Tab-separated table of C-alpha atoms in Angstrom:
chain	number	residue	atom	x	y	z
M	1	MET	CA	168.503	1.353	100.063
M	2	THR	CA	166.301	4.502	98.158
M	3	ASN	CA	164.768	4.621	101.803
M	4	ALA	CA	167.961	4.837	103.635
M	5	LEU	CA	168.638	7.658	100.461
M	6	ILE	CA	165.547	9.412	101.386
M	7	TYR	CA	166.921	8.790	104.705
M	8	MET	CA	169.823	11.165	104.384
M	9	LEU	CA	168.409	13.366	102.146
M	10	VAL	CA	166.250	14.415	104.787
M	11	LYS	CA	167.467	14.251	107.792
M	12	ASP	CA	170.326	15.728	106.305
M	13	ASN	CA	168.375	18.928	104.689
M	14	MET	CA	169.858	17.510	101.825
M	15	PRO	CA	169.306	18.999	98.596
M	16	LEU	CA	167.066	16.476	95.832
M	17	SER	CA	169.482	17.983	93.281
M	18	SER	CA	171.995	16.529	95.480
M	19	THR	CA	171.558	12.464	93.678
M	20	GLU	CA	171.958	14.486	89.893
M	21	LYS	CA	175.744	16.073	91.485
M	22	ASP	CA	178.745	13.928	90.465
M	23	GLY	CA	180.663	13.620	93.171
M	24	PHE	CA	177.580	11.740	94.959
M	25	ASN	CA	177.604	9.660	91.561
M	26	TYR	CA	180.575	8.772	91.781
M	27	PHE	CA	180.890	7.874	95.427
M	28	ILE	CA	177.526	5.925	94.734
M	29	LYS	CA	178.866	4.075	91.676
M	30	LYS	CA	182.132	3.499	93.724
M	31	ALA	CA	180.502	1.868	96.690
M	32	LEU	CA	177.431	0.136	95.397
M	33	PRO	CA	177.997	-0.225	91.408
M	34	LEU	CA	174.637	-1.926	90.824
M	35	TYR	CA	172.872	0.850	92.516
M	36	LYS	CA	170.441	3.244	90.010
M	37	VAL	CA	170.289	6.104	91.702
M	38	PRO	CA	166.487	7.575	90.980
M	39	SER	CA	165.925	10.710	88.901
M	40	ARG	CA	165.402	13.988	91.589
M	41	LYS	CA	161.788	13.789	90.129
M	42	THR	CA	162.102	10.187	91.837
M	43	ILE	CA	162.417	11.204	94.928
M	44	THR	CA	159.912	13.433	94.764
M	45	LYS	CA	157.409	10.752	94.194
M	46	LEU	CA	159.163	8.186	96.528
M	47	ILE	CA	159.153	11.522	99.989
M	48	SER	CA	155.519	12.336	98.763
M	49	SER	CA	154.737	8.280	99.027
M	50	LYS	CA	156.965	8.398	102.931
M	51	TYR	CA	154.557	11.209	103.519
M	52	ASP	CA	151.400	9.761	103.586
M	53	VAL	CA	152.299	6.499	105.232
M	54	LEU	CA	154.349	8.185	107.814
M	55	SER	CA	151.703	10.678	108.533
M	56	GLY	CA	148.829	8.327	108.734
M	57	GLN	CA	151.275	5.977	110.856
M	58	ILE	CA	151.778	9.206	113.225
M	59	LYS	CA	147.796	9.801	112.819
M	60	ASN	CA	146.928	7.202	113.912
M	61	LYS	CA	149.000	6.911	117.327
M	62	LEU	CA	148.127	10.304	118.584
M	63	SER	CA	143.994	9.425	117.664
M	64	LEU	CA	145.189	7.261	121.075
M	65	VAL	CA	146.480	10.195	123.067
M	66	GLU	CA	144.470	11.454	125.719
M	67	SER	CA	146.512	14.098	126.665
M	68	ILE	CA	148.272	16.159	124.046
M	69	THR	CA	150.172	19.683	124.438
M	70	LEU	CA	150.417	21.956	121.877
M	71	THR	CA	153.925	24.572	120.749
M	72	THR	CA	153.436	26.818	118.328
M	73	ASP	CA	154.381	29.992	116.440
M	74	ILE	CA	155.130	31.491	113.085
M	75	TRP	CA	158.160	32.016	111.096
M	76	THR	CA	159.057	34.932	108.297
M	77	ASP	CA	161.151	33.049	105.795
M	78	THR	CA	163.026	35.912	104.618
M	79	ILE	CA	164.215	34.165	101.364
M	80	ASN	CA	160.979	34.353	99.489
M	81	THR	CA	159.384	36.275	102.382
M	82	ARG	CA	156.780	33.723	103.369
M	83	SER	CA	154.873	33.462	106.598
M	84	TYR	CA	154.643	30.025	107.883
M	85	LEU	CA	152.675	29.083	111.243
M	86	GLY	CA	155.258	26.160	112.658
M	87	ILE	CA	153.074	23.146	115.191
M	88	THR	CA	155.005	20.916	117.370
M	89	VAL	CA	153.339	18.415	119.749
M	90	HIS	CA	153.936	16.132	123.213
M	91	PHE	CA	152.764	13.836	125.004
M	92	LEU	CA	153.607	10.843	127.328
M	93	SER	CA	154.195	7.314	124.672
M	94	LEU	CA	151.638	4.524	125.044
M	95	CYS	CA	153.440	2.675	127.178
M	96	LYS	CA	153.818	5.868	129.572
M	97	LEU	CA	158.215	5.765	130.236
M	98	ASN	CA	158.841	8.258	127.331
M	99	LEU	CA	158.021	11.966	126.155
M	100	GLU	CA	157.302	11.827	123.195
M	101	SER	CA	157.216	15.452	120.179
M	102	VAL	CA	156.182	14.952	116.814
M	103	VAL	CA	156.393	18.000	113.857
M	104	LEU	CA	153.416	17.757	112.875
M	105	GLY	CA	154.604	20.892	109.820
M	106	VAL	CA	154.233	23.913	109.164
M	107	LEU	CA	151.842	25.494	106.819
M	108	GLU	CA	152.541	28.394	104.928
M	109	LEU	CA	149.829	31.369	106.205
M	110	ASP	CA	148.613	33.091	102.767
M	111	GLU	CA	146.207	35.792	104.887
M	112	ARG	CA	147.149	38.105	107.373
M	113	HIS	CA	147.631	36.810	111.475
M	114	THR	CA	145.876	38.317	113.189
M	115	SER	CA	144.167	36.149	115.977
M	116	GLU	CA	141.092	34.685	114.134
M	117	ASN	CA	142.797	33.370	110.872
M	118	ILE	CA	145.175	31.571	113.140
M	119	ALA	CA	143.421	30.446	115.278
M	120	LYS	CA	141.206	29.121	112.046
M	121	TRP	CA	144.387	27.614	110.692
M	122	LEU	CA	145.755	25.651	114.720
M	123	ASP	CA	142.065	24.188	114.574
M	124	SER	CA	142.495	23.246	109.872
M	125	ALA	CA	146.317	21.528	111.567
M	126	LEU	CA	144.072	19.486	113.981
M	127	GLN	CA	140.773	18.677	112.442
M	128	GLU	CA	143.802	16.934	109.646
M	129	TRP	CA	145.764	15.464	111.638
M	130	GLY	CA	142.650	14.042	113.957
M	131	ILE	CA	144.150	15.873	116.930
M	132	GLU	CA	140.711	16.451	118.993
M	133	LYS	CA	139.901	19.688	120.700
M	134	ARG	CA	139.388	17.368	123.953
M	135	GLN	CA	142.846	15.875	123.096
M	136	ILE	CA	144.499	19.032	124.192
M	137	PHE	CA	145.221	19.808	127.585
M	138	LEU	CA	147.447	23.210	126.791
M	139	VAL	CA	149.062	25.768	124.222
M	140	VAL	CA	152.641	26.945	124.897
M	141	THR	CA	153.109	30.183	122.511
M	142	ASP	CA	155.181	32.994	122.588
M	143	ASN	CA	153.764	36.447	124.571
M	144	GLY	CA	152.415	37.480	121.016
M	145	ALA	CA	148.998	39.874	121.317
M	146	ASN	CA	147.753	37.875	118.876
M	147	ILE	CA	148.718	34.421	119.414
M	148	LYS	CA	147.481	34.330	122.464
M	149	ASN	CA	144.036	35.451	121.278
M	150	ALA	CA	144.063	33.081	118.785
M	151	VAL	CA	144.479	30.363	121.951
M	152	THR	CA	141.647	31.557	124.040
M	153	VAL	CA	139.722	31.577	120.393
M	154	CYS	CA	140.628	28.538	119.000
M	155	PHE	CA	140.505	26.538	122.336
M	156	GLY	CA	139.744	28.916	125.214
M	157	LYS	CA	141.503	31.199	128.068
M	158	ASP	CA	142.614	28.179	129.831
M	159	LYS	CA	144.567	25.969	127.602
M	160	HIS	CA	146.928	28.854	127.533
M	161	LEU	CA	150.306	28.362	128.395
M	162	PRO	CA	152.694	31.587	127.814
M	163	CYS	CA	156.193	30.410	127.458
M	164	PHE	CA	158.219	30.313	130.569
M	165	ALA	CA	161.627	30.744	128.944
M	166	HIS	CA	160.138	34.140	127.293
M	167	THR	CA	159.228	35.447	130.978
M	168	ILE	CA	162.332	34.539	132.345
M	169	ASN	CA	165.042	36.467	129.054
M	170	LEU	CA	161.885	39.408	129.942
M	171	VAL	CA	162.891	39.484	134.078
M	172	VAL	CA	167.398	39.812	132.728
M	173	GLN	CA	166.247	41.818	130.129
M	174	ASN	CA	164.206	44.680	131.948
M	175	ALA	CA	166.557	44.551	134.762
M	176	LEU	CA	169.032	45.453	133.045
M	177	ASP	CA	167.347	48.063	131.010
M	178	ASN	CA	166.736	49.223	134.532
M	179	THR	CA	169.882	49.601	136.220
M	180	ASP	CA	171.574	52.401	135.689
M	181	ASN	CA	174.870	51.838	134.235
M	182	ILE	CA	174.833	48.792	133.459
M	183	ALA	CA	173.419	49.644	129.562
M	184	THR	CA	176.232	52.004	129.296
M	185	LEU	CA	178.456	49.393	130.283
M	186	ILE	CA	176.349	46.025	127.923
M	187	ASN	CA	177.224	49.139	124.745
M	188	LYS	CA	180.932	49.322	125.661
M	189	VAL	CA	181.090	46.142	125.416
M	190	LYS	CA	179.353	46.107	122.508
M	191	HIS	CA	181.211	48.681	120.440
M	192	LEU	CA	184.068	47.099	121.236
M	193	ILE	CA	182.600	43.016	119.925
M	194	THR	CA	181.610	44.655	116.447
M	195	PHE	CA	184.915	46.469	115.673
M	196	PHE	CA	186.854	42.930	115.779
M	197	LYS	CA	183.775	41.589	113.851
M	198	GLN	CA	184.379	44.706	111.370
M	199	CYS	CA	188.102	44.641	111.315
M	200	VAL	CA	189.718	41.987	110.028
M	201	SER	CA	193.509	42.774	111.441
M	202	ALA	CA	191.883	43.244	114.544
M	203	SER	CA	190.093	39.762	113.873
M	204	ASP	CA	193.242	38.338	112.939
M	205	GLU	CA	195.468	39.435	115.923
M	206	LEU	CA	192.807	38.683	117.790
M	207	HIS	CA	192.148	35.061	116.447
M	208	LYS	CA	197.019	33.712	116.342
M	209	VAL	CA	196.292	34.671	120.248
M	210	CYS	CA	192.940	33.493	122.158
M	211	ALA	CA	191.351	29.692	120.652
M	212	PHE	CA	187.882	31.553	121.586
M	213	LYS	CA	186.255	34.440	118.804
M	214	LEU	CA	183.726	36.749	120.642
M	215	LYS	CA	180.164	36.570	120.897
M	216	GLN	CA	177.632	39.598	119.734
M	217	SER	CA	174.509	39.811	121.831
M	218	VAL	CA	170.914	39.141	119.797
M	219	SER	CA	168.378	41.259	121.826
M	220	THR	CA	165.650	38.624	120.352
M	221	ARG	CA	168.801	35.334	121.907
M	222	TRP	CA	167.641	34.232	125.035
M	223	ASN	CA	170.036	34.412	127.663
M	224	SER	CA	173.192	36.845	124.016
M	225	VAL	CA	174.606	39.031	127.093
M	226	TYR	CA	175.509	36.471	129.424
M	227	TYR	CA	176.661	34.518	126.890
M	228	MET	CA	178.688	38.373	125.362
M	229	LEU	CA	179.825	38.767	129.162
M	230	ASP	CA	181.232	35.432	129.815
M	231	ARG	CA	182.840	35.555	126.080
M	232	PHE	CA	184.480	38.629	126.879
M	233	ILE	CA	186.342	38.097	129.393
M	234	ASN	CA	188.248	35.717	128.630
M	235	CYS	CA	188.866	36.827	125.949
M	236	SER	CA	189.619	40.593	127.655
M	237	ASP	CA	193.383	40.965	128.329
M	238	HIS	CA	193.710	39.816	124.651
M	239	VAL	CA	191.125	43.087	123.389
M	240	ALA	CA	193.221	45.004	125.830
M	241	SER	CA	196.887	43.859	124.442
M	242	ILE	CA	194.966	44.131	120.776
M	243	ILE	CA	192.406	47.484	121.324
M	244	VAL	CA	195.315	49.513	122.161
M	245	LYS	CA	197.156	48.650	118.302
M	246	PHE	CA	194.713	50.678	117.394
M	247	PRO	CA	194.130	54.447	117.771
M	248	LYS	CA	191.064	54.935	116.325
M	249	GLY	CA	189.526	51.420	118.057
M	250	PRO	CA	187.312	52.368	120.533
M	251	THR	CA	188.315	52.880	123.928
M	252	MET	CA	188.494	49.836	126.163
M	253	ILE	CA	186.300	49.316	129.411
M	254	THR	CA	187.902	49.870	132.111
M	255	GLY	CA	189.091	47.061	135.309
M	256	SER	CA	186.427	48.667	137.446
M	257	GLU	CA	183.922	47.824	134.285
M	258	LEU	CA	185.630	44.713	133.715
M	259	PHE	CA	184.842	43.659	137.779
M	260	ILE	CA	181.652	44.791	137.374
M	261	ALA	CA	180.584	43.178	133.908
M	262	LYS	CA	181.912	39.866	135.692
M	263	GLU	CA	179.291	40.658	139.191
M	264	ILE	CA	177.218	41.191	136.027
M	265	MET	CA	178.375	37.729	135.063
M	266	HIS	CA	177.086	35.883	137.716
M	267	LEU	CA	174.295	36.797	138.091
M	268	LEU	CA	172.917	36.394	135.468
M	269	LYS	CA	175.069	32.447	135.425
M	270	PRO	CA	171.495	31.143	137.364
M	271	PHE	CA	169.465	32.168	134.023
M	272	GLU	CA	171.319	30.881	131.333
M	273	ALA	CA	170.755	26.834	133.313
M	274	ALA	CA	167.392	27.917	134.417
M	275	THR	CA	166.114	28.272	130.230
M	276	LYS	CA	168.652	25.274	129.381
M	277	GLU	CA	167.055	23.460	132.066
M	278	LEU	CA	163.592	24.215	130.537
M	279	CYS	CA	164.128	24.031	127.003
M	280	ALA	CA	164.115	20.770	126.925
M	281	GLN	CA	162.949	18.376	124.503
M	282	LYS	CA	163.325	14.956	125.464
M	283	TYR	CA	162.544	14.932	128.895
M	284	ILE	CA	159.947	16.161	131.317
M	285	THR	CA	160.580	20.036	131.511
M	286	GLY	CA	156.676	21.326	132.593
M	287	SER	CA	157.022	19.586	136.116
M	288	LYS	CA	159.823	21.353	136.711
M	289	ILE	CA	158.592	25.327	136.415
M	290	ILE	CA	156.955	25.753	140.239
M	291	PRO	CA	160.418	24.286	141.827
M	292	LEU	CA	162.937	25.047	139.612
M	293	MET	CA	161.407	29.217	139.830
M	294	HIS	CA	162.301	28.619	143.740
M	295	CYS	CA	165.453	27.881	143.567
M	296	LEU	CA	166.409	30.503	140.929
M	297	ILE	CA	165.063	32.653	142.795
M	298	LYS	CA	166.554	32.029	146.403
M	299	LYS	CA	170.121	31.380	143.635
M	300	ILE	CA	170.157	34.737	143.144
M	301	GLU	CA	169.120	35.186	147.042
M	302	SER	CA	172.690	33.906	147.639
M	303	VAL	CA	174.964	35.430	144.940
M	304	GLU	CA	177.500	37.912	147.105
M	305	VAL	CA	177.312	40.912	145.281
M	306	ASN	CA	179.953	43.919	145.962
M	307	GLY	CA	180.304	46.342	143.679
M	308	VAL	CA	176.602	49.007	143.424
M	309	VAL	CA	175.808	48.213	140.000
M	310	ALA	CA	175.584	44.924	140.801
M	311	SER	CA	174.250	44.814	144.145
M	312	ALA	CA	170.772	47.057	142.308
M	313	LEU	CA	171.694	44.860	139.735
M	314	LYS	CA	170.626	41.802	141.094
M	315	SER	CA	167.961	43.817	143.504
M	316	ASN	CA	166.083	44.737	140.467
M	317	LEU	CA	166.408	40.705	139.143
M	318	SER	CA	164.798	39.520	142.201
M	319	ASN	CA	161.905	41.922	142.112
M	320	ASN	CA	161.592	41.797	138.823
M	321	LEU	CA	161.395	37.116	139.122
M	322	GLN	CA	159.227	37.072	141.868
M	323	THR	CA	156.302	39.428	140.509
M	324	ARG	CA	156.338	38.243	137.197
M	325	PHE	CA	156.298	34.882	138.182
M	326	VAL	CA	152.861	35.213	140.627
M	327	GLN	CA	151.855	37.287	137.654
M	328	TRP	CA	152.348	34.242	135.458
M	329	LEU	CA	150.549	31.605	137.731
M	330	LEU	CA	147.853	34.202	138.612
M	331	GLN	CA	147.103	34.403	134.297
M	332	ASN	CA	147.255	30.662	133.936
M	333	PRO	CA	144.698	28.658	135.808
M	334	SER	CA	146.514	25.332	134.766
M	335	MET	CA	149.250	26.633	137.057
M	336	GLN	CA	147.175	27.739	139.816
M	337	LEU	CA	148.018	25.037	142.533
M	338	LYS	CA	146.696	26.381	145.502
M	339	LYS	CA	143.236	26.253	143.099
M	340	LYS	CA	144.403	22.627	141.941
M	341	ASN	CA	144.492	19.907	144.373
M	342	LEU	CA	147.666	18.815	145.880
M	343	GLU	CA	148.914	16.561	144.406
M	344	LEU	CA	150.227	18.417	141.126
M	345	ARG	CA	152.959	21.099	143.232
M	346	THR	CA	153.525	17.731	145.197
M	347	ASP	CA	155.067	16.294	142.679
M	348	SER	CA	156.556	18.495	140.235
M	349	ASN	CA	160.036	17.673	142.606
M	350	GLU	CA	160.215	14.186	141.255
M	351	THR	CA	160.844	14.998	136.934
M	352	SER	CA	163.317	13.828	135.442
M	353	SER	CA	166.287	15.238	133.284
M	354	HIS	CA	168.350	13.323	131.792
M	355	ASN	CA	171.251	15.770	131.626
M	356	GLU	CA	174.105	16.114	133.642
M	357	SER	CA	173.777	19.650	135.045
M	358	SER	CA	170.219	18.532	136.990
M	359	SER	CA	172.505	17.267	139.872
M	360	GLU	CA	171.644	18.005	143.466
M	361	ASP	CA	174.889	17.468	144.319
M	362	ASP	CA	176.781	20.126	142.998
M	363	PRO	CA	177.493	22.890	143.895
M	364	ASP	CA	176.572	25.661	140.914
M	365	SER	CA	173.256	23.440	140.012
M	366	LEU	CA	169.944	25.845	140.909
M	367	TRP	CA	168.665	22.379	142.667
M	368	ALA	CA	171.934	22.731	145.682
M	369	VAL	CA	170.276	25.983	146.382
M	370	ASN	CA	167.856	24.549	149.164
M	371	LYS	CA	166.980	21.260	147.868
M	372	GLN	CA	164.292	21.738	150.523
M	373	LEU	CA	162.543	23.635	147.796
M	374	VAL	CA	162.885	19.831	146.122
M	375	SER	CA	161.483	17.963	149.435
M	376	LYS	CA	157.865	17.409	148.811
M	377	LYS	CA	157.270	18.474	152.850
M	378	ALA	CA	158.303	22.096	151.462
M	379	LEU	CA	156.207	21.960	148.296
M	380	ALA	CA	153.297	20.685	150.025
M	381	GLU	CA	151.273	23.205	150.839
M	382	PRO	CA	151.866	24.548	153.845
M	383	SER	CA	147.790	25.510	155.910
M	384	LEU	CA	146.981	22.591	154.719
M	385	ASN	CA	144.949	20.676	157.184
M	386	VAL	CA	146.488	16.487	157.222
M	387	ASN	CA	143.300	15.073	158.606
M	388	GLU	CA	142.008	17.030	154.939
M	389	MET	CA	144.286	15.546	152.855
M	390	PRO	CA	143.435	11.947	151.035
M	391	THR	CA	144.805	8.455	152.006
M	392	ASP	CA	146.744	8.244	149.168
M	393	LEU	CA	147.885	11.176	148.989
M	394	LYS	CA	149.150	11.163	151.846
M	395	HIS	CA	151.259	8.459	151.741
M	396	TYR	CA	152.623	10.014	148.779
M	397	LEU	CA	154.024	12.159	150.412
M	398	ASN	CA	156.099	10.026	153.186
M	399	GLN	CA	158.250	8.661	151.062
M	400	PRO	CA	161.575	9.577	149.927
M	401	THR	CA	162.274	11.997	147.507
M	402	VAL	CA	163.470	10.672	144.147
M	403	PRO	CA	166.314	11.621	143.077
M	404	LEU	CA	166.963	14.028	140.898
M	405	THR	CA	168.520	11.031	138.496
M	406	ASP	CA	166.179	9.074	138.356
M	407	ASN	CA	163.683	8.761	135.141
M	408	VAL	CA	160.782	9.382	136.541
M	409	LEU	CA	158.741	8.029	134.342
M	410	SER	CA	159.668	4.477	135.359
M	411	PHE	CA	158.839	6.231	139.226
M	412	TRP	CA	154.863	6.490	137.961
M	413	ASP	CA	154.915	2.606	135.836
M	414	ILE	CA	155.859	1.260	138.976
M	415	HIS	CA	154.163	2.885	141.602
M	416	GLY	CA	151.119	4.328	139.428
M	417	HIS	CA	149.278	1.490	140.411
M	418	ILE	CA	149.776	2.183	143.922
M	419	TYR	CA	147.978	6.539	143.655
M	420	PRO	CA	145.456	5.499	141.288
M	421	HIS	CA	144.139	9.284	141.312
M	422	LEU	CA	147.083	11.270	141.447
M	423	LYS	CA	148.507	9.090	137.599
M	424	LYS	CA	146.084	10.848	136.315
M	425	ILE	CA	146.541	13.975	137.566
M	426	VAL	CA	150.063	13.319	137.166
M	427	ASP	CA	150.273	12.133	133.555
M	428	LEU	CA	148.543	15.188	132.030
M	429	TYR	CA	151.548	17.605	133.762
M	430	LEU	CA	154.140	15.185	132.562
M	431	GLY	CA	153.436	15.518	129.042
M	432	MET	CA	153.563	19.254	129.228
M	433	VAL	CA	156.606	21.197	127.785
M	434	ALA	CA	157.875	24.374	129.980
M	435	THR	CA	158.920	26.428	126.855
M	436	SER	CA	157.551	27.625	123.389
M	437	GLU	CA	161.290	26.229	122.369
M	438	PRO	CA	160.564	23.074	120.393
M	439	SER	CA	158.534	25.430	117.704
M	440	GLU	CA	162.025	27.688	117.522
M	441	ARG	CA	164.329	24.593	117.030
M	442	LEU	CA	161.657	23.857	113.824
M	443	PHE	CA	161.843	27.141	112.176
M	444	SER	CA	165.858	26.473	113.067
M	445	LYS	CA	165.379	23.665	110.833
M	446	ALA	CA	163.117	25.367	108.440
M	447	GLY	CA	165.717	28.487	107.868
M	448	GLN	CA	168.081	25.068	106.953
M	449	VAL	CA	165.992	23.384	104.159
M	450	MET	CA	165.350	26.468	103.176
M	451	THR	CA	168.244	27.595	101.940
M	452	ASP	CA	169.815	29.994	98.653
M	453	SER	CA	170.267	26.957	96.645
M	454	ARG	CA	166.580	26.015	97.390
M	455	ASN	CA	164.350	28.951	97.301
M	456	ARG	CA	161.892	27.662	94.702
M	457	LEU	CA	160.972	24.978	97.356
M	458	THR	CA	157.445	25.010	97.970
M	459	GLY	CA	155.552	25.680	101.461
M	460	ASP	CA	153.403	22.059	100.617
M	461	ASN	CA	157.571	20.286	100.336
M	462	LEU	CA	158.920	21.961	103.113
M	463	ASN	CA	156.050	20.806	105.588
M	464	LYS	CA	156.964	17.464	104.248
M	465	LEU	CA	160.469	17.731	104.675
M	466	LEU	CA	160.780	19.124	108.319
M	467	PHE	CA	157.443	16.498	109.361
M	468	LEU	CA	159.574	13.457	107.838
M	469	GLY	CA	163.536	15.103	108.638
M	470	SER	CA	162.110	15.062	112.640
M	471	LEU	CA	160.875	11.543	113.185
M	472	SER	CA	163.523	8.894	114.039
M	473	VAL	CA	165.276	6.087	112.491
M	474	ASN	CA	162.306	3.815	114.275
M	475	ASP	CA	159.841	5.783	113.213
M	476	TRP	CA	161.259	5.303	108.926
M	477	GLN	CA	161.078	1.413	109.835
M	478	LEU	CA	164.947	1.530	108.106
M	479	GLU	CA	165.824	-1.360	110.531
């Protein structure tokens, strides 16, 4: 019972003092009259003991893994103005049937965030968890110069992979900033939303007639302009009818501007879909990058727009996407597939998503834009002489394409013995993640733990709580 209690406290981000609150103790007394709730100090000791046991088990598991992908980032706790380095690891399970992710936790930082210091902290974390550098396949981070240099110092340049979601976000942001009249329109919408956020009377009026709340754009949040416009357009009729009642309020956008906003939203929708597809953590994403980007380029080209502003934005999006995609490939040796084995490129279409949105039959899906793009033959290098291909590669390319709804790991578990050489390469790339989103989620979780009511929580205890909270019931061995 005590283990289950600790699991609840850790998993639900509950303060350890919850066990001393009157309501909790009354409930326990009624539900389990004979159970004595441990004190806060006892629970703290039990959490430390549980951490020692479970971290030891994870260390043993990691020691048996051949290829590991890391994601890492730095987060600053605004309550106590303390900085932390977060690290997550991703790898194929020993049975090769599923992708596993583990939060190694956070390391409190007490020095400047230079590349040398970050490299030192990363090296220290690896030693603590018994991970050897030869096991590291890739390290995924954002585009910050200090953390990129740190990865180069610690692991080598060829081990760094920039977060592809950040790359997509830069494509969108750059196109929005460099297209005439777009910034003006977006600012008008933002001012309207700010007015409704700050004016209680206007907000109350909107709540009476509209079931949705307006969303504000935040520059650091991916796709936030898309979400803002989507919600604003849905509520635009109600916003227009309410804003006229406030003479000192901002001016409502015109009908032509609303039309432009709708076209902008349609152009940004594929980028939002691509980001969501690549930010998953429980299914394979790394091998989706290249085919998904081809589909995204084709999707943007197929979007029909009529206005001059939207046409200019479409052109900027398409040009920026292709330019940054090529640069991204050239700057990342691990993804330069023309210089490496062709097997990697031909396999990347077979990445399965256990996500219902990833359907070839959905006309709005990125994958449906051009089904040839996700066929092995379309992704193969056209200039490669078939006679020069290894026999198992030729055989693999002649097989039917695996549907996106199928589990690619199951495919390779069944057919791996037929393509033993391909299997070794596939295992490396199927275990990687495409973005640093796991680190972003880790810091979101840290923010939920480190609240005003828990501002005295030490870095060591925060690290233990985040690690334990990331584990499943099976890992806790409660059942």
